[in-house]
Structure formats: C-alpha cells, structure tokens
C-alpha cells in the first residue's frame, strides 16, 4: 500500500528524533514522525527519553 511509505520505520524515526535535537526538521518530516509516534509506543518512549536527556544536559550546563 502506498501510504506505508509515508510513515517511516522505527529505525528511521529514531534517527530523525535524534537529528531533531540538533536541527529543525522540515514540516513534512515532522508530520511523518508524528504519525509514526501515534502508532508506535516504543518510539514514543524513545522520544520521551531523549527529552529527559536534553533537559538533564541543559540543567548540567547551568550549574
């Protein structure tokens, strides 16, 4: 089915989430990642873990 190509696989989504920590993703790519996160609990957990790590690193930088 053609719609499946619009939704990235887990490996691609995790790479994109990591890249999003350093640079802004295009609107289409952000939308594709959001759609994947709606359907994948593992990648949603990975995304939350990245957020926690980012916040921890920011706090370390302030001390």
CSV table of C-alpha atoms in Angstrom, one decimal:
chain,number,residue,atom,x,y,z
A,1,UNK,CA,0.0,0.0,0.0
A,2,UNK,CA,1.4,3.4,-0.9
A,3,UNK,CA,0.6,5.1,2.4
A,4,UNK,CA,3.1,2.9,4.3
A,5,UNK,CA,6.0,4.7,2.5
A,6,UNK,CA,4.8,8.0,4.1
A,7,UNK,CA,5.3,6.6,7.6
A,8,UNK,CA,9.0,6.0,8.5
A,9,UNK,CA,10.1,2.7,10.1
A,10,UNK,CA,11.2,2.7,13.7
A,11,UNK,CA,14.9,3.0,12.9
A,12,UNK,CA,14.3,6.0,10.6
A,13,UNK,CA,12.0,7.6,13.2
A,14,UNK,CA,14.6,7.2,16.0
A,15,UNK,CA,17.3,8.7,13.7
A,16,UNK,CA,15.1,11.6,12.9
A,17,UNK,CA,14.2,12.2,16.5
A,18,UNK,CA,17.9,12.3,17.3
A,19,UNK,CA,18.6,14.7,14.5
A,20,UNK,CA,15.7,16.9,15.7
A,21,UNK,CA,17.7,17.5,18.9
A,22,UNK,CA,20.3,19.4,16.8
A,23,UNK,CA,18.4,20.9,13.9
A,24,UNK,CA,14.9,21.7,12.8
A,25,UNK,CA,13.2,19.1,10.7
A,26,UNK,CA,11.2,20.0,7.7
A,27,UNK,CA,7.4,20.3,8.2
A,28,UNK,CA,6.8,17.2,6.2
A,29,UNK,CA,9.3,15.2,8.1
A,30,UNK,CA,8.0,16.4,11.4
A,31,UNK,CA,4.5,15.3,10.3
A,32,UNK,CA,5.8,11.9,9.3
A,33,UNK,CA,7.5,11.4,12.6
A,34,UNK,CA,4.3,12.5,14.5
A,35,UNK,CA,2.2,10.0,12.6
A,36,UNK,CA,4.7,7.2,13.4
A,37,UNK,CA,4.7,8.2,17.1
A,38,UNK,CA,0.9,8.0,17.2
A,39,UNK,CA,1.2,4.3,16.2
A,40,UNK,CA,4.4,3.2,18.0
A,41,UNK,CA,4.7,3.0,21.7
A,42,UNK,CA,8.4,2.1,21.6
A,43,UNK,CA,9.3,5.2,19.6
A,44,UNK,CA,7.2,7.4,21.8
A,45,UNK,CA,9.1,6.1,24.8
A,46,UNK,CA,12.4,6.8,22.9
A,47,UNK,CA,11.2,10.3,22.2
A,48,UNK,CA,10.4,10.9,25.8
A,49,UNK,CA,13.8,9.6,26.9
A,50,UNK,CA,15.5,12.0,24.5
A,51,UNK,CA,13.5,14.8,26.1
A,52,UNK,CA,14.6,13.8,29.6
A,53,UNK,CA,18.3,13.6,28.5
A,54,UNK,CA,18.1,17.0,26.8
A,55,UNK,CA,16.6,18.6,29.9
A,56,UNK,CA,19.2,17.0,32.1
A,57,UNK,CA,22.0,18.2,29.9
A,58,UNK,CA,20.6,21.8,30.0
A,59,UNK,CA,20.4,21.7,33.8
A,60,UNK,CA,24.0,20.5,33.9
A,61,UNK,CA,25.1,23.4,31.8
A,62,UNK,CA,23.5,25.9,34.2
A,63,UNK,CA,25.4,24.5,37.3
